[in-house]
Coordinates of C-alpha atoms and ligand atoms in Angstrom, one line a residue:
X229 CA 16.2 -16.8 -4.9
X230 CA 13.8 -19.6 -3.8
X231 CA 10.1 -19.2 -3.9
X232 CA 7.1 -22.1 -4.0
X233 CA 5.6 -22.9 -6.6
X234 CA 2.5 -25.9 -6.1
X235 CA 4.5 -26.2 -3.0
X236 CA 7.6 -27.0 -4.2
X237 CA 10.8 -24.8 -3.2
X238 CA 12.3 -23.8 -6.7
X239 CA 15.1 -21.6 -7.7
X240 CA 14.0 -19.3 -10.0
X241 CA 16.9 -17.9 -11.2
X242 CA 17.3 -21.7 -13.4
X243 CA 13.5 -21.9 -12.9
X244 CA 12.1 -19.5 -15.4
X245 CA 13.1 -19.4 -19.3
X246 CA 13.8 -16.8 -21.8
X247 CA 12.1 -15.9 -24.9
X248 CA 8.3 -15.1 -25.7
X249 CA 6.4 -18.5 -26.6
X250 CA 7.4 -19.0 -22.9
X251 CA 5.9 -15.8 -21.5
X252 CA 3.0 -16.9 -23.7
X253 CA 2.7 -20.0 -22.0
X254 CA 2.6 -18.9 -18.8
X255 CA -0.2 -16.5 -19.3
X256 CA -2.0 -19.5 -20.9
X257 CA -1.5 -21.5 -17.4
X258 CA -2.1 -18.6 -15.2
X259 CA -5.4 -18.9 -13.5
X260 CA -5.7 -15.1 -13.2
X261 CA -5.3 -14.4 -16.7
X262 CA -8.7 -13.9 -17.3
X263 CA -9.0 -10.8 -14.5
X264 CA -6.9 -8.4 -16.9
X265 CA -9.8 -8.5 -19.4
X266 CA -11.8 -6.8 -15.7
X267 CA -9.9 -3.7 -16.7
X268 CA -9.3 -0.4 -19.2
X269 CA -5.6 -0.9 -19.9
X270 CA -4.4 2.2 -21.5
X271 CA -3.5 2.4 -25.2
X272 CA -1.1 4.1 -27.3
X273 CA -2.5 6.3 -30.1
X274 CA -2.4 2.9 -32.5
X275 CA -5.3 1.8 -29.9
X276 CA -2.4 -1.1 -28.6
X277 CA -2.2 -1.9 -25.1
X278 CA 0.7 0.0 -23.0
X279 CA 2.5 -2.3 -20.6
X280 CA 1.2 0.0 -18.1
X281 CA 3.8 -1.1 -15.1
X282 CA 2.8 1.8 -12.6
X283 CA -0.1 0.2 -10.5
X284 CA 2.2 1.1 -7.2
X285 CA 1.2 4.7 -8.2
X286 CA -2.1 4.7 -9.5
X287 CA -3.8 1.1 -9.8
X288 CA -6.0 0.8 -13.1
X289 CA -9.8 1.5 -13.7
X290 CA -12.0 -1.8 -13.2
X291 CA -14.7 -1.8 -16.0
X292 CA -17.3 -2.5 -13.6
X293 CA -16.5 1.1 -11.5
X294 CA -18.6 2.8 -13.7
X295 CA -21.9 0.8 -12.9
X296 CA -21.2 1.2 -9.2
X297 CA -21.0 5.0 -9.5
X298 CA -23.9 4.9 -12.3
X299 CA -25.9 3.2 -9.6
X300 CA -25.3 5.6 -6.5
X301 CA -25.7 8.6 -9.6
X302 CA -29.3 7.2 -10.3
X303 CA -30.3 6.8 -6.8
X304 CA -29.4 10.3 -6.5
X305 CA -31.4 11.6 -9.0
X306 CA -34.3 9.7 -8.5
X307 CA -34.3 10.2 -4.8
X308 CA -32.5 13.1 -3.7
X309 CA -31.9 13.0 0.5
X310 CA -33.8 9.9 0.5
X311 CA -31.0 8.0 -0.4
X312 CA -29.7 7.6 2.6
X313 CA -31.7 5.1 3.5
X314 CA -33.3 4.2 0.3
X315 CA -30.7 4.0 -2.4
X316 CA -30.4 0.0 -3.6
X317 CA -27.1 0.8 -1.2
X318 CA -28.4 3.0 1.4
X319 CA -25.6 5.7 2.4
X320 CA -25.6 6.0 5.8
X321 CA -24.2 2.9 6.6
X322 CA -22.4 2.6 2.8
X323 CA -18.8 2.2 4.6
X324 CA -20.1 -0.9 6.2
X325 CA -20.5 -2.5 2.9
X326 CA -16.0 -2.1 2.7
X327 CA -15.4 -3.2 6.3
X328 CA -15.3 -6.7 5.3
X329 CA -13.6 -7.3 2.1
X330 CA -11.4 -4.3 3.7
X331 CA -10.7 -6.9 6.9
X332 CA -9.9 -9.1 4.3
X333 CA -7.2 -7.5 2.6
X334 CA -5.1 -6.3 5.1
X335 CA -5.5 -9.1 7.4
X336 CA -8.0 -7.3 9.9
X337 CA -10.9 -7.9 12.4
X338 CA -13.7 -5.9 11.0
X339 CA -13.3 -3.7 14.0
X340 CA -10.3 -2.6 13.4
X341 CA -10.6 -1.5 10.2
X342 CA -13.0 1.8 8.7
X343 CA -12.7 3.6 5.1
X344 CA -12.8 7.2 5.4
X345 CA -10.6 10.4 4.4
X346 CA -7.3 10.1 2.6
X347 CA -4.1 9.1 3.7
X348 CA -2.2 11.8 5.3
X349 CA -5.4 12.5 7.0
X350 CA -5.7 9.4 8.7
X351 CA -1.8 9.4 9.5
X352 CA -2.6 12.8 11.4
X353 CA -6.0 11.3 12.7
X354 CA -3.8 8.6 14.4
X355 CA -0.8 10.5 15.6
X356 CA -3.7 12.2 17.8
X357 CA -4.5 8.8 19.3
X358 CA -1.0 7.1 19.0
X359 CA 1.5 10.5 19.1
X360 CA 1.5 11.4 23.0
X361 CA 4.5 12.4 23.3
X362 CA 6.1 13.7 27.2
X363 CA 9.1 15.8 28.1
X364 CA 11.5 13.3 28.0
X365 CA 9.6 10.7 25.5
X366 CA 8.9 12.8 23.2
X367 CA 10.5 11.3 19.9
X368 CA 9.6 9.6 16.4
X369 CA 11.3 7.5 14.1
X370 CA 11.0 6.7 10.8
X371 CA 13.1 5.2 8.0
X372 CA 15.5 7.5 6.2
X373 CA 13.3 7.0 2.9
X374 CA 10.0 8.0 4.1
X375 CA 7.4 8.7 1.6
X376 CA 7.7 12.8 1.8
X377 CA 4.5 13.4 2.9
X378 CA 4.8 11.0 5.8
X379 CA 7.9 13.0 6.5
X380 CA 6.2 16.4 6.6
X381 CA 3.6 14.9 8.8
X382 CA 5.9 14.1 11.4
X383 CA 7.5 16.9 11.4
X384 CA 4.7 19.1 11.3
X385 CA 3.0 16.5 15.1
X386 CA 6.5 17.4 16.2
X387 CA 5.6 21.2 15.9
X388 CA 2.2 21.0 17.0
X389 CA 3.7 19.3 20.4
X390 CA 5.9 22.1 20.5
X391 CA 9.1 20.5 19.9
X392 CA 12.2 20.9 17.2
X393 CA 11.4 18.9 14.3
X394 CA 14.9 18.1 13.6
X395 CA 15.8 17.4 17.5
X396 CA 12.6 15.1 17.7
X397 CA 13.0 12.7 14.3
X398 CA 14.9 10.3 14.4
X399 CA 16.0 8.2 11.2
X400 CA 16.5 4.7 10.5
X401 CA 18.7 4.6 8.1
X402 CA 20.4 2.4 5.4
X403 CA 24.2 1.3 6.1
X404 CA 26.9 3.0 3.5
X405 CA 26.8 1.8 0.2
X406 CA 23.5 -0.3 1.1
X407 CA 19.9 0.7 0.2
X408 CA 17.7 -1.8 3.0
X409 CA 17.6 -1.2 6.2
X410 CA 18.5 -3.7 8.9
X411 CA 16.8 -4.5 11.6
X412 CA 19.9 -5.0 14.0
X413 CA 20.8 -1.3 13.3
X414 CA 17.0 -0.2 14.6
X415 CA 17.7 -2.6 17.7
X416 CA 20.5 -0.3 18.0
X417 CA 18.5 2.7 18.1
X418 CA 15.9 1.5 20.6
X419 CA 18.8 0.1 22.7
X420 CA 20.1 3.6 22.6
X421 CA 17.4 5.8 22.9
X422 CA 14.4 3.2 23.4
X423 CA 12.9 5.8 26.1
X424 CA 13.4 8.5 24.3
X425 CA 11.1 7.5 21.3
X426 CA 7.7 8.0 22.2
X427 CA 6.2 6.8 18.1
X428 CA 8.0 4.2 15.4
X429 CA 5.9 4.9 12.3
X430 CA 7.5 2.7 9.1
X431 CA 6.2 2.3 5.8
X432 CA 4.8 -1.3 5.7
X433 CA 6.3 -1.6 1.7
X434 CA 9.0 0.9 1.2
X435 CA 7.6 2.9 -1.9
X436 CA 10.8 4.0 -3.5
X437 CA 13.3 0.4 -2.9
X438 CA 10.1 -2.2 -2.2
X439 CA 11.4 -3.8 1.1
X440 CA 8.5 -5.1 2.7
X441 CA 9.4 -4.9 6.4
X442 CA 8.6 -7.6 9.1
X443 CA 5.6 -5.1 10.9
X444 CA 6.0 -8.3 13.6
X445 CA 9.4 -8.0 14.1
X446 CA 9.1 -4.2 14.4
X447 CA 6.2 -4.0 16.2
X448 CA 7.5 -6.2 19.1
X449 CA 10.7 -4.9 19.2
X450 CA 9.1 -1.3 19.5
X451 CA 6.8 -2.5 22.5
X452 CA 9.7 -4.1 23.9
X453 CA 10.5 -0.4 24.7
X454 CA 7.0 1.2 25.2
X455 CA 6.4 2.5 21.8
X456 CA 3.7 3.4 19.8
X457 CA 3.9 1.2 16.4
X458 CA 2.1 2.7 13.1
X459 CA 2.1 1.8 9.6
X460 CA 1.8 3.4 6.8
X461 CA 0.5 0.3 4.7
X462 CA -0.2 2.6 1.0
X463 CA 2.5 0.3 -0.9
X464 CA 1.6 -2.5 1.1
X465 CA -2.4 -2.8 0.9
X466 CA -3.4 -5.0 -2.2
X467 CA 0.0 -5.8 -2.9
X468 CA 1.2 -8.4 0.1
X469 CA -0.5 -10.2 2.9
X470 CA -0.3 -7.6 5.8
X471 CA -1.8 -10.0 8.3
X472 CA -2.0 -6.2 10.3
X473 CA -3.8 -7.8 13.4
X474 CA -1.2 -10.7 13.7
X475 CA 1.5 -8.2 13.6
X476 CA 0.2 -6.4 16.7
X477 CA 0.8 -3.0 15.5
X478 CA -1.1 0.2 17.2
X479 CA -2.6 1.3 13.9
X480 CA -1.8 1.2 10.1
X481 CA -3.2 3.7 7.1
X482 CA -2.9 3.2 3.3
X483 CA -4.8 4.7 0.4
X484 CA -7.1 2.4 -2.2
X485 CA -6.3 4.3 -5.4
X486 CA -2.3 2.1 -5.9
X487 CA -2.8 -1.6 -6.0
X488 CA -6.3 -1.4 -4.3
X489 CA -7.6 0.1 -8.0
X490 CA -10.1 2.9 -6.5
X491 CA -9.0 6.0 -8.5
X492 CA -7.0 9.2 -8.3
X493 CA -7.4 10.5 -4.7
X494 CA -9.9 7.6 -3.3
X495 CA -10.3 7.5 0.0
X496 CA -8.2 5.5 2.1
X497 CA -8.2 2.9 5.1
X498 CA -7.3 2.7 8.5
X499 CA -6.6 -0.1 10.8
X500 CA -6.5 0.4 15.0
X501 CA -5.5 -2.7 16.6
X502 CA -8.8 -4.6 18.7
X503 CA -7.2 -3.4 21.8
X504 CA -7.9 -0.2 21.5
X505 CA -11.3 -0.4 20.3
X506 CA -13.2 0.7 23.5
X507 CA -10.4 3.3 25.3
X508 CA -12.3 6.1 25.5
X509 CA -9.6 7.7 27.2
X510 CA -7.5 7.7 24.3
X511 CA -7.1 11.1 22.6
X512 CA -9.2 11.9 19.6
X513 CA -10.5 14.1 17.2
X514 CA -14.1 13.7 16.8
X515 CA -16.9 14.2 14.9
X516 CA -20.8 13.2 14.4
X517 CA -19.6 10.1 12.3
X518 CA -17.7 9.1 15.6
X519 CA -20.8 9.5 17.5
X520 CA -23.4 6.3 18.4
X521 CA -25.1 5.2 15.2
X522 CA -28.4 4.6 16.6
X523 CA -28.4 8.4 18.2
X524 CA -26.8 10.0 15.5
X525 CA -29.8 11.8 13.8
X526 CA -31.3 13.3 17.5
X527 CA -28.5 15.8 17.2
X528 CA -28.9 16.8 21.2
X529 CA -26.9 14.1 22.6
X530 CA -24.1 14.2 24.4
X531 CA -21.3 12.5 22.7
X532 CA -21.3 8.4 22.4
X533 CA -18.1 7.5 20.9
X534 CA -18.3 4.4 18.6
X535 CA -16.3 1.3 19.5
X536 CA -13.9 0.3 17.0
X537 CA -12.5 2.2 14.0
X538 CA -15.2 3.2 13.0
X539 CA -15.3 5.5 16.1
X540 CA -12.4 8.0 14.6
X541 CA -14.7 8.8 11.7
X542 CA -15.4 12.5 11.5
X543 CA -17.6 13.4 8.6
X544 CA -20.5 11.6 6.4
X545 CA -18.7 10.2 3.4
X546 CA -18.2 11.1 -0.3
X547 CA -20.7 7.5 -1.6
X548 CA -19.2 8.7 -5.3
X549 CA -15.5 8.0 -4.3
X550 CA -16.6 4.0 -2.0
X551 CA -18.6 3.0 -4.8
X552 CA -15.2 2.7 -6.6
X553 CA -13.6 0.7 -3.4
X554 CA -16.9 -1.3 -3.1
X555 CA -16.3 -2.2 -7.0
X556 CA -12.6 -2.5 -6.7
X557 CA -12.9 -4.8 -3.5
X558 CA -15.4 -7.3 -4.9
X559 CA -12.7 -8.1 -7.6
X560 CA -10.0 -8.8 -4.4
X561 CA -12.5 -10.3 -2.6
X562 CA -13.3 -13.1 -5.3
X563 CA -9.8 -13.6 -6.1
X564 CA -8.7 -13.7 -2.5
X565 CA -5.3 -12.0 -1.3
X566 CA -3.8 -15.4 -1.3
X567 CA -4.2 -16.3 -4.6
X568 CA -2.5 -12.8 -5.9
X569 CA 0.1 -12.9 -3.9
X570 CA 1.0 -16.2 -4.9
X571 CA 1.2 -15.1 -8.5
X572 CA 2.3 -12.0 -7.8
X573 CA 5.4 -13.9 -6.5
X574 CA 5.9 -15.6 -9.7
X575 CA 5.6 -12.7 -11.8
X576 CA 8.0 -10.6 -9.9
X577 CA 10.3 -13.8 -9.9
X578 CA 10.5 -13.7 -13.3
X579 CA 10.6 -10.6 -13.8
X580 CA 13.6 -10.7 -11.8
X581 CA 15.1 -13.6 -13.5
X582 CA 14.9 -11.5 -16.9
X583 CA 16.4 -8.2 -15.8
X584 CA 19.3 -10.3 -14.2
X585 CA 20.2 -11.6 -17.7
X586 CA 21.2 -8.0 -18.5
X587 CA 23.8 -8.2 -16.5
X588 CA 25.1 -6.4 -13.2
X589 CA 27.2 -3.9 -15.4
X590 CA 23.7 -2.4 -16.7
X591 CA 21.3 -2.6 -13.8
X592 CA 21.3 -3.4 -10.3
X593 CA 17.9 -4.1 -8.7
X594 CA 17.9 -2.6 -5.2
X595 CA 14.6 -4.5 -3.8
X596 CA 15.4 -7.4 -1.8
X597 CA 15.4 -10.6 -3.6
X598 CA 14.3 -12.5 -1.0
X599 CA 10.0 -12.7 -2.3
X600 CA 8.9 -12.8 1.6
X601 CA 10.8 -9.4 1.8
X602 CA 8.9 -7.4 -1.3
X603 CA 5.6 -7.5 -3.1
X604 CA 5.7 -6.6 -6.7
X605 CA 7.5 -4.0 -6.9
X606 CA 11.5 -3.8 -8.1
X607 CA 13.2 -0.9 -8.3
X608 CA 15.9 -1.0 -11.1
X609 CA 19.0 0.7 -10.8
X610 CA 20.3 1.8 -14.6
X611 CA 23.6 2.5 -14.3
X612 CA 24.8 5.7 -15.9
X613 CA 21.4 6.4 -17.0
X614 CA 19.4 9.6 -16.7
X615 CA 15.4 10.6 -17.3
X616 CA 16.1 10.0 -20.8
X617 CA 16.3 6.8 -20.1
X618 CA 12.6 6.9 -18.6
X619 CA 11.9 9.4 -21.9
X620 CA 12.5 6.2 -24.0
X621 CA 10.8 3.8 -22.4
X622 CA 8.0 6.0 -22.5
X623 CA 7.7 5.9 -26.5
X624 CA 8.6 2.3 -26.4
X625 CA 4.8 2.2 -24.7
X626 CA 6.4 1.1 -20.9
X627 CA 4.5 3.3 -18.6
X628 CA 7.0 3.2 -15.4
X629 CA 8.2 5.6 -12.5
X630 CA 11.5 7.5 -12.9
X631 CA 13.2 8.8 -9.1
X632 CA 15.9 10.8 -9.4
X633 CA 18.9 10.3 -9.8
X634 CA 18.7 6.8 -11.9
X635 CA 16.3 4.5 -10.6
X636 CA 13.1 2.8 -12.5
X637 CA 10.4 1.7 -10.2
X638 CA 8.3 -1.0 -12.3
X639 CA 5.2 -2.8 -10.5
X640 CA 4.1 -6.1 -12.8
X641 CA 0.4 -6.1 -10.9
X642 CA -0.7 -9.9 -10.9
X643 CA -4.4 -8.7 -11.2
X644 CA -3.8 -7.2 -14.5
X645 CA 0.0 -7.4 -15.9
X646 CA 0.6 -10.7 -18.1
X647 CA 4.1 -12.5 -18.0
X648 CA 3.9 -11.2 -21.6
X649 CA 3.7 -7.6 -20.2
X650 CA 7.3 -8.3 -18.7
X651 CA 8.8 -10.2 -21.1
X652 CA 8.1 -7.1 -23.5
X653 CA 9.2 -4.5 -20.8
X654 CA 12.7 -6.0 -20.5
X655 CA 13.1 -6.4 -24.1
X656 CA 12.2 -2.8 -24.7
X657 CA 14.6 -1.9 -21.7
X658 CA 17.4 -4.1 -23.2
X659 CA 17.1 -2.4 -27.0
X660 CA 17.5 1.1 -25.0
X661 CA 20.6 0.0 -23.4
X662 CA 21.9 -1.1 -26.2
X663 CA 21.4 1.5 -28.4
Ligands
LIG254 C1 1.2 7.4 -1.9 C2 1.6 7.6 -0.6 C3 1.2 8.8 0.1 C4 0.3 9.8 -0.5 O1 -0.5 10.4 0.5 P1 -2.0 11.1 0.1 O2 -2.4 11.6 1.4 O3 -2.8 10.0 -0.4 O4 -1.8 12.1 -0.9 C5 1.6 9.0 1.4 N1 2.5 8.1 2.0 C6 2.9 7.0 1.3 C7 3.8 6.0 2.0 C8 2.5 6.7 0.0 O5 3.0 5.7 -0.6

C-alpha cells in the first residue's frame, strides 16, 4: 500500500514499525495530538481511558458542547420568545451559522448545503425532488450492502409510486467470494437497464466494508444514462474529503452525530447540487421554513420558495441539537478537513500495517487497502470467531462494532484516537486470539 507522507510516496507496509515507544513517538510528532484532550473519552470503572474505536457510530462528546447548549439554555431563560432575535446567537437564522463550516466539510457551495432533520428524513425529503420515476423509468439502485434503513426507504418511495418493491430495486452487488463492488459490473447494469433506472442512490463510505466509492465516477456514469445520482454521505461526512460539488451529484445526506461529533440523534445535512438551486418546478415538500425569509413572519403570503437548500427546509429548528454541530464544527473548521484526512491516512495505515502482522490465517481486512478508496474505517474479518470474540475485547476496554457473522468494524478517529490507541487495540486483539 502506498500513501504520502510530507509528499513522499511510502510503502507503509516496511514504513511503519512495531512495538509501543514507536506508537509513543508518533503521537509525540503528530500535530493533532493535542485535539484529543478537546474531548470526554470514556473510561473504564478504574477511571482509565477506553480505546473507544466506534466514532463511525457515534462520534465522541467535545468538551466545549456543553457551553454552546449552556449558552442557548441561558438565552432561553432569560429571554423566553425573544430569543429569536435576541439570543447572543439569534435563532431564527441559527442554521446559517453551520452553512459554512458545513460547505466546508463536505466540499460544498454554501448554497448547496442546509442542516435540518435527520437522515432518513432528508433521504425521503430528496427522493421527492430526485425520485420521479415514469412507467417505464421507474427503477432504483443501490449497493447490495445498503445501510438498512436506506433500504427500507427505497423500498418504502417504490410503494408510495405504486410499484413492486422487489421488481423496482435493483442491487449492485459484490462478485462471488469478493466483498467491494466494481465499478465495471455497475457499467454493466446501466448498459443493461440504463433506461430503466430512474434513481442510483450509493452510500458515499460503505458503513459495514469502508469502501469509499468514486461519487465522480458514479455520478457521471449515472448521467451518462439520465439518472438521478444521490448520496448517502453518513460514513463519509467528517471522515474523507467528499468534494460533493466537484462530484456533480444531484444531492447527498449524512448525519453529524458519527465522525461529525454532534450527539445521539443530531440532526443531519443535506447537500443539492447549485444547479438545482432555483427550479421551482422541481417537486417538493414544503413548509414555512422553505418559504422567503424576509416574508416569513406576515403569515398571509402566498408561497416564496427559498433558493438553494435551504429552500427544502420544513420546520423551525431544534437550537438545543445545532448548538452541538455549531460546537462540533468550529473544532473541524480550525483543523481543516485536509489536515485530518491526512493523518487520518496515517493512522489507518498503521493500523493496517499492525493487524497484517497477525497474519492472513487470523484476520482478513475486507476494506480496500488502497487509502484513496476508504477513510478510517477497516472492517476486520476474525476468522472462526463469534460475538465472544467482540465480548472480549469489550473487557479488554476496546469499544468496537461487532456485524454478524464475524466481522469487527474499528474506526481509529484522527481527531481523537492516538497511534497509541491502536497499537493497544491490536495487542489486546492478538492476546484474544491467542488465548
Ligand atoms: C447511520 C446511518 C443511518 C441512520 O439513519 P438515521 O435516520 O440517522 O437514524 C442511515 N443510513 C446510513 C448509510 C447510515 O450510516
Amino acid at each position: 500500500m502506498l500513501i504520502f507522507v510530507r509528499n513522499r510516496k511510502i510503502n507503509t507496509l516496511s514504513y511503519f514499525k512495531l512495538g509501543l515507544n514507536y506508537a509513543k513517538k508518533q503521537d509525540q510528532n503528530d500535530e493533532l495530538s493535542t485535539y484529543r484532550n478537546q474531548f470526554h473519552i470514556p473510561k473504564n470503572k478504574q477511571g482509565n481511558d477506553l480505546i473507544y474505536m466506534t466514532g463511525n457510530s457515534l462520534g465522541l462528546q467535545p468538551k466545549s458542547t456543553k457551553s454552546y447548549i449552556n449558552q442557548e439554555l441561558e438565552d432561553w431563560a432569560n429571554l423566553g420568545v425573544e430569543g429569536h432575535t435576541e439570543a447572543k446567537n439569534p435563532w431564527l437564522p441559527y442554521h446559517e451559522f453551520l452553512t459554512k463550516s458545513t460547505a466546508k466539510v463536505v466540499g460544498a457551495k454554501p448554497i448547496e448545503v442546509v442542516v435540518m432533520n435527520t437522515l432518513t428524513t432528508n433521504l425521503h425529503l430528496m427522493m421527492v425532488s430526485f425520485y420521479q420515476p415514469t412507467k417505464t423509468r421507474f427503477k432504483i439502485l443501490i449497493e447490495s450492502d445498503a445501510f438498512p434503513s436506506d433500504k427500507y426507504a427505497v423500498e418504502s418511495q417504490l410503494r408510495h409510486h405504486g410499484f413492486d418493491d422487489k421488481e423496482g430495486l435493483i442491487l449492485w452487488k459484490p462478485r462471488e467470494n469478493e466483498e467491494l463492488l466494481r465499478y465495471e459490473d455497475l457499467e454493466t447494469i446501466l448498459k443493461e437497464q440504463g433506461d430503466e433506472i430512474a434513481l442510483i442512490m450509493i452510500g458515499g463510505v460503505n458503513y459495514y466494508t469502508g469502501q469509499y466509492f468514486d461519487l465522480k465516477r458514479i455520478t457521471k456514469l449515472g448521467h451518462q444514462h439520465d439518472c438521478m445520482v444521490g448520496f448517502d454521505c453518513a460514513h463519509g461526512a467528517g471522515n474523507v474529503k467528499l468534494n460533493l460539488h466537484d462530484s456533480g451529484a444531484d444531492f447527498a445526506v449524512w448525519c453529524t452525530y458519527k465522525y461529525l461529533n454532534s450527539g445521539p440523534g443530531s440532526l443531519a445535512g443535506c447537500f443539492i447540487n447549485e444547479r438545482h438551486a432555483h427550479n421551482k418546478a422541481l417537486n417538493r415538500f414544503t413548509g414555512w421554513w422553505s418559504h422567503n425569509k424576509t416574508t416569513r413572519f406576515n403569515m398571509r403570503d402566498e408561497f416564496d420558495q427559498l433558493p438553494g437548500a435551504e429552500g427544502w427546509q420544513l420546520s423551525n429548528p431544534p437550537i438545543l441539537s445545532m448548538a452541538a454541530i455549531k460546537a462540533s464544527l468550529d473544532i473541524f473548521n480550525e483543523v481543516g478537513i485536509e489536515k485530518l484526512v491526512k493523518k487520518s491516512k496515517k493512522l489507518t495505515g498503521y493500523f493496517e500495517f499492525l493487524l497484517k502482522q497477525l497474519g492472513e490465517n487470523a484476520i482478513k481486512i475486507i476494506t480496500p487497502s488502497n487509502p484513496e478508496e476508504r477513510g478510517c474505517q477497516l472492517s476486520i474479518q476474525v476468522l472462526n470467531a463469534d460475538k465472544t470474540l467482540h465480548n472480549k475485547l469489550t473487557e479488554a476496554g476496546v469499544i468496537s462494532d461487532w456485524r454478524e457473522p464475524d466481522v469487527i468494524r474499528c474506526a481509529p478517529v484522527p481527531l481523537y484516537n492516538s497511534f497509541e490507541d491502536v497499537y493497544l487495540m491490536v495487542e489486546k486483539l492478538k492476546l484474544i486470539l491467542n488465548e
